[in-house]
XYZ file of C-alpha atoms in Angstrom:
362
model
C 87.659 254.979 49.700
C 86.099 251.828 48.348
C 83.869 253.876 46.043
C 86.946 255.453 44.457
C 88.621 252.128 43.848
C 87.654 249.890 41.004
C 87.730 246.207 41.915
C 90.652 244.230 40.578
C 89.835 242.627 37.219
C 89.444 238.870 37.368
C 92.484 237.165 35.901
C 91.785 234.339 33.498
C 93.813 231.757 31.611
C 97.483 232.593 31.115
C 97.204 235.738 33.238
C 95.892 233.748 36.194
C 98.687 231.196 35.744
C 101.318 233.967 35.693
C 100.048 235.384 39.006
C 100.321 232.028 40.817
C 103.243 232.560 43.271
C 104.054 228.849 43.365
C 105.255 228.749 39.743
C 107.984 230.420 37.697
C 106.464 232.476 34.900
C 107.696 234.416 31.889
C 105.240 236.847 30.333
C 105.576 238.105 26.778
C 102.816 240.354 25.444
C 102.264 243.490 23.373
C 101.693 246.968 24.745
C 98.319 247.537 26.403
C 97.616 243.844 26.947
C 97.795 243.998 30.754
C 101.408 243.139 31.647
C 101.501 245.718 34.463
C 98.222 244.395 35.785
C 99.575 240.836 35.826
C 102.824 241.910 37.485
C 100.881 243.881 40.108
C 98.736 240.823 40.755
C 101.796 238.618 41.159
C 103.351 240.956 43.749
C 100.066 241.090 45.673
C 99.774 237.295 45.537
C 103.323 236.884 46.829
C 102.558 239.178 49.777
C 99.296 237.367 50.511
C 101.170 234.072 50.559
C 103.653 235.244 53.173
C 106.564 236.599 51.126
C 108.543 239.261 52.990
C 108.266 242.642 51.236
C 112.032 243.157 51.349
C 112.516 239.795 49.586
C 110.582 240.901 46.496
C 112.454 242.580 43.657
C 110.312 244.145 40.941
C 112.220 245.593 37.962
C 110.936 247.692 35.071
C 112.589 249.308 32.075
C 111.493 252.874 32.788
C 111.138 255.183 35.774
C 107.537 255.809 34.735
C 106.870 252.065 34.782
C 108.423 251.709 38.237
C 106.384 254.628 39.570
C 103.195 253.177 38.075
C 103.850 249.790 39.692
C 104.646 251.320 43.077
C 101.556 253.529 42.958
C 99.250 250.682 41.970
C 100.514 248.306 44.653
C 100.739 250.940 47.395
C 97.274 252.312 46.634
C 95.706 248.842 46.523
C 97.265 247.796 49.848
C 96.134 251.073 51.454
C 92.603 250.541 50.133
C 92.481 247.000 51.528
C 92.924 248.392 55.042
C 89.445 249.987 54.999
C 87.613 248.065 52.312
C 84.382 246.348 53.165
C 84.694 242.594 53.538
C 82.673 241.928 50.387
C 84.822 244.260 48.260
C 88.062 242.890 49.706
C 86.846 239.366 49.146
C 86.092 240.223 45.506
C 89.663 241.512 45.046
C 91.090 238.330 46.554
C 88.888 236.179 44.330
C 90.066 238.160 41.297
C 93.640 237.178 42.260
C 92.528 233.537 42.592
C 93.473 233.720 46.306
C 91.604 232.410 49.326
C 89.046 235.032 50.431
C 88.229 233.692 53.881
C 88.382 235.749 57.108
C 92.025 234.871 57.877
C 93.208 235.884 54.409
C 91.188 239.088 54.510
C 92.720 239.948 57.891
C 96.197 239.241 56.541
C 95.475 241.439 53.529
C 94.480 244.341 55.761
C 97.821 244.157 57.593
C 99.983 244.078 54.468
C 100.117 247.854 54.079
C 101.699 248.299 57.508
C 103.971 245.305 56.922
C 105.327 246.881 53.718
C 105.862 250.229 55.460
C 107.799 248.577 58.293
C 109.944 246.357 56.042
C 113.645 247.372 55.784
C 113.878 249.146 52.459
C 110.216 248.471 51.711
C 109.128 246.972 48.417
C 111.933 247.278 45.909
C 110.261 248.449 42.716
C 112.876 250.090 40.509
C 114.343 250.237 37.030
C 116.904 247.740 35.811
C 119.423 250.590 35.560
C 119.002 251.716 39.171
C 119.237 248.097 40.366
C 122.454 247.585 38.393
C 123.877 250.833 39.752
C 123.088 249.708 43.297
C 124.916 246.420 42.694
C 127.945 248.203 41.249
C 128.004 250.657 44.150
C 127.886 247.750 46.620
C 130.712 245.834 44.904
C 132.927 248.396 43.112
C 136.170 246.465 43.537
C 134.671 243.274 42.119
C 133.236 245.270 39.184
C 136.579 246.955 38.517
C 135.305 250.506 39.005
C 136.235 253.368 41.312
C 134.467 253.307 44.715
C 132.095 256.230 45.104
C 131.378 256.463 41.375
C 128.190 258.158 40.261
C 126.311 257.501 37.023
C 126.256 260.198 34.381
C 122.889 260.939 32.842
C 121.155 262.946 30.147
C 122.231 266.562 30.093
C 125.384 265.963 32.120
C 126.505 263.381 29.546
C 125.800 265.748 26.646
C 127.634 268.579 28.360
C 130.636 266.385 29.142
C 130.705 265.187 25.516
C 130.758 268.724 24.125
C 133.332 269.882 26.664
C 135.528 266.880 25.852
C 135.292 267.573 22.114
C 136.110 271.267 22.577
C 139.112 270.405 24.763
C 140.266 267.729 22.311
C 140.250 270.221 19.423
C 141.892 272.960 21.494
C 144.695 270.584 22.494
C 145.085 269.465 18.872
C 145.442 273.091 17.781
C 148.113 273.712 20.422
C 150.013 270.580 19.288
C 149.581 271.459 15.637
C 147.737 268.201 15.011
C 146.203 269.164 11.673
C 145.107 265.621 10.912
C 142.843 265.334 13.966
C 141.333 268.765 13.293
C 140.749 267.786 9.666
C 139.232 264.449 10.703
C 136.670 266.155 12.953
C 135.887 268.691 10.222
C 135.337 265.861 7.728
C 133.020 264.122 10.172
C 131.025 267.313 10.759
C 130.652 267.940 7.026
C 129.276 264.444 6.438
C 127.011 264.158 9.499
C 126.341 267.702 10.659
C 127.160 268.969 14.152
C 124.530 266.954 16.022
C 125.181 263.826 13.972
C 128.932 264.103 14.561
C 128.493 264.393 18.343
C 126.092 261.425 18.327
C 128.584 259.359 16.315
C 131.458 260.274 18.627
C 129.397 259.242 21.661
C 128.762 255.854 20.038
C 132.531 255.518 19.641
C 133.045 256.524 23.284
C 130.671 253.770 24.405
C 132.837 251.269 22.502
C 136.234 252.560 23.597
C 137.831 249.101 23.626
C 136.686 248.414 20.066
C 138.062 251.768 18.916
C 141.401 251.088 20.578
C 141.547 247.696 18.822
C 142.094 249.486 15.490
C 145.649 250.168 16.621
C 147.465 253.378 15.778
C 145.684 256.108 13.820
C 148.106 255.508 10.940
C 146.949 251.883 10.643
C 143.270 252.682 10.164
C 143.145 253.815 6.527
C 145.316 250.957 5.161
C 143.048 248.530 7.015
C 139.926 250.036 5.417
C 141.543 250.015 1.968
C 142.373 246.350 2.424
C 138.787 245.508 3.425
C 137.444 247.474 0.441
C 139.967 245.794 -1.896
C 141.506 249.095 -2.915
C 145.115 249.373 -4.166
C 147.886 249.764 -1.616
C 149.453 252.639 -3.558
C 147.927 256.092 -3.605
C 144.769 256.171 -5.688
C 146.069 259.179 -7.624
C 149.134 257.175 -8.705
C 146.992 254.117 -9.482
C 144.603 256.074 -11.716
C 147.386 258.042 -13.426
C 149.160 254.770 -14.181
C 146.054 253.114 -15.654
C 145.042 256.211 -17.622
C 148.444 256.758 -19.197
C 148.598 256.344 -22.963
C 150.766 253.240 -22.540
C 147.976 251.470 -20.634
C 144.935 253.056 -22.232
C 142.981 251.218 -24.941
C 142.909 254.146 -27.354
C 141.712 251.938 -30.205
C 138.540 251.119 -28.282
C 137.860 254.775 -27.490
C 138.553 255.860 -31.066
C 136.291 253.109 -32.419
C 133.408 254.294 -30.218
C 134.041 257.934 -31.190
C 134.171 257.004 -34.888
C 130.923 255.015 -34.664
C 129.151 257.956 -33.018
C 130.504 260.343 -35.645
C 129.315 258.064 -38.482
C 125.936 257.773 -36.754
C 125.673 261.516 -37.407
C 123.035 262.357 -34.807
C 123.620 265.358 -32.542
C 123.951 263.041 -29.540
C 126.514 260.904 -31.363
C 128.572 263.930 -32.387
C 128.509 265.087 -28.744
C 129.792 261.664 -27.629
C 132.597 261.782 -30.204
C 133.649 265.267 -29.068
C 133.572 264.170 -25.408
C 135.913 261.244 -26.146
C 138.310 263.383 -28.171
C 138.396 266.028 -25.435
C 139.000 263.384 -22.775
C 141.858 261.797 -24.770
C 143.568 265.198 -25.067
C 143.864 265.489 -21.276
C 146.768 264.454 -19.052
C 146.363 261.239 -17.020
C 145.592 263.245 -13.860
C 142.998 265.332 -15.711
C 141.501 262.177 -17.215
C 141.012 260.771 -13.705
C 139.122 263.907 -12.677
C 136.891 263.626 -15.801
C 136.020 259.924 -15.670
C 132.372 260.742 -15.004
C 132.241 262.604 -18.360
C 133.508 259.507 -20.146
C 131.032 257.360 -18.258
C 128.106 259.352 -19.693
C 129.078 258.333 -23.222
C 128.160 254.676 -22.654
C 126.053 254.515 -19.465
C 122.759 255.997 -18.318
C 122.166 257.389 -14.822
C 120.780 253.954 -13.890
C 123.995 252.212 -15.023
C 122.473 250.640 -18.140
C 124.265 250.686 -21.500
C 123.343 253.527 -23.856
C 123.097 251.826 -27.266
C 120.846 253.023 -30.081
C 119.941 251.378 -33.382
C 121.816 254.155 -35.192
C 125.016 253.367 -33.299
C 124.679 249.646 -34.016
C 124.035 250.369 -37.694
C 127.180 252.474 -37.834
C 129.185 249.819 -35.957
C 127.762 246.246 -35.627
C 130.020 245.620 -32.588
C 129.066 248.873 -30.870
C 127.296 247.199 -27.923
C 130.363 245.055 -27.179
C 132.641 248.102 -27.446
C 130.374 250.122 -25.131
C 130.296 247.231 -22.641
C 134.100 247.049 -22.528
C 134.416 250.792 -22.005
C 131.705 250.760 -19.324
C 133.525 247.982 -17.454
C 136.838 249.842 -17.639
C 135.389 253.155 -16.495
C 133.261 251.437 -13.828
C 136.287 249.764 -12.221
C 138.301 252.987 -12.216
C 135.381 254.910 -10.714
C 134.952 252.174 -8.090
C 138.540 252.706 -7.016
C 138.219 256.495 -7.161
C 134.940 256.694 -5.246
C 136.005 253.920 -2.884
C 139.163 255.838 -2.050
C 137.141 258.930 -1.156
C 134.861 256.853 1.047
C 137.844 255.106 2.652
C 139.405 258.489 3.456
C 136.183 259.733 5.058
C 135.680 256.488 6.992
C 139.273 256.576 8.219
C 138.824 260.204 9.288
C 135.688 259.269 11.216
C 137.347 256.309 12.923
C 140.478 258.284 13.835
C 138.323 261.073 15.277
C 136.188 258.495 17.102
C 139.263 256.762 18.493
C 140.742 260.017 19.791
C 137.416 261.144 21.253
C 136.752 257.767 22.925
C 140.109 257.911 24.723
C 139.572 261.559 25.731
C 136.019 260.923 26.923
C 137.138 257.943 29.036
C 139.746 260.169 30.712
C 137.189 262.944 31.230
C 134.667 260.565 32.826
C 137.273 259.166 35.197
C 138.370 262.674 36.106
C 134.776 263.740 36.749
């Protein structure tokens, strides 16, 4: 057995200090730097110094980490039972422990002591430890006695079942808004992305409920985004009506482009004339066409020397039109985003409540 076991590496510096059972230690190090080795050494040192196995709690983040720790410690203690004195003494020296006859004898008995301890060495993940605490004190934690944690596939299956039931119930009730909200979410995020998003909402059920009624969500978003209280369609139609529109500015820009005479300029002039011939609602739908007259794709002003020659104030005119169109597009695009965000939050709110009920039922 001793030939199959490598001797423990000698701990130096900070690692040796962290293994000392008489001090409190916090270890922070990158992956592969020997944290598991140090933690294993600390557990062995605690046992060598008389700590009861059942009094030691060793927590890791992953099941693989817990299994690795348990295997390392269990295998080392089993090897100590039959190791030659010289090899065992070398292991004890590597741990900075006494390696005299009494300590070696105590080390050889540790394997049996761990096996006989009530519950043995507790090497587990943080999650399993927390679950054990909750199971021991359900009333104090405010949960149902006899609960069981939901994991991996079971969680995914419950999520999909909950969503299917939620939509089926909405169809029976004729709740077109909820159905439309979920459809909007799926179009933006895809099926997998939508389910992932809804699960994030379910894990923050209290936060979702804090939005209030579903009807309050979109006005709240519009307020945060500084969008008008009235419908965006009415807002744009009002601002694009002839009574509010700066036709002189648009006609001046069209005239300058026509006098410039270039093909691009003539195209700009035609685009403005076409846009002015539309109704306010049609103008709102064609704002992006007007934007192209004065702005590039990168939102910089489109001003040529020919345009400035035709109209010395062309850059100022183009800047005013760009600002006007930019603000109207901000409201228009912001309203679309607000609608989609509100749909996502309403769907998330409904799903979070349904998922909470489904978990409790399960």
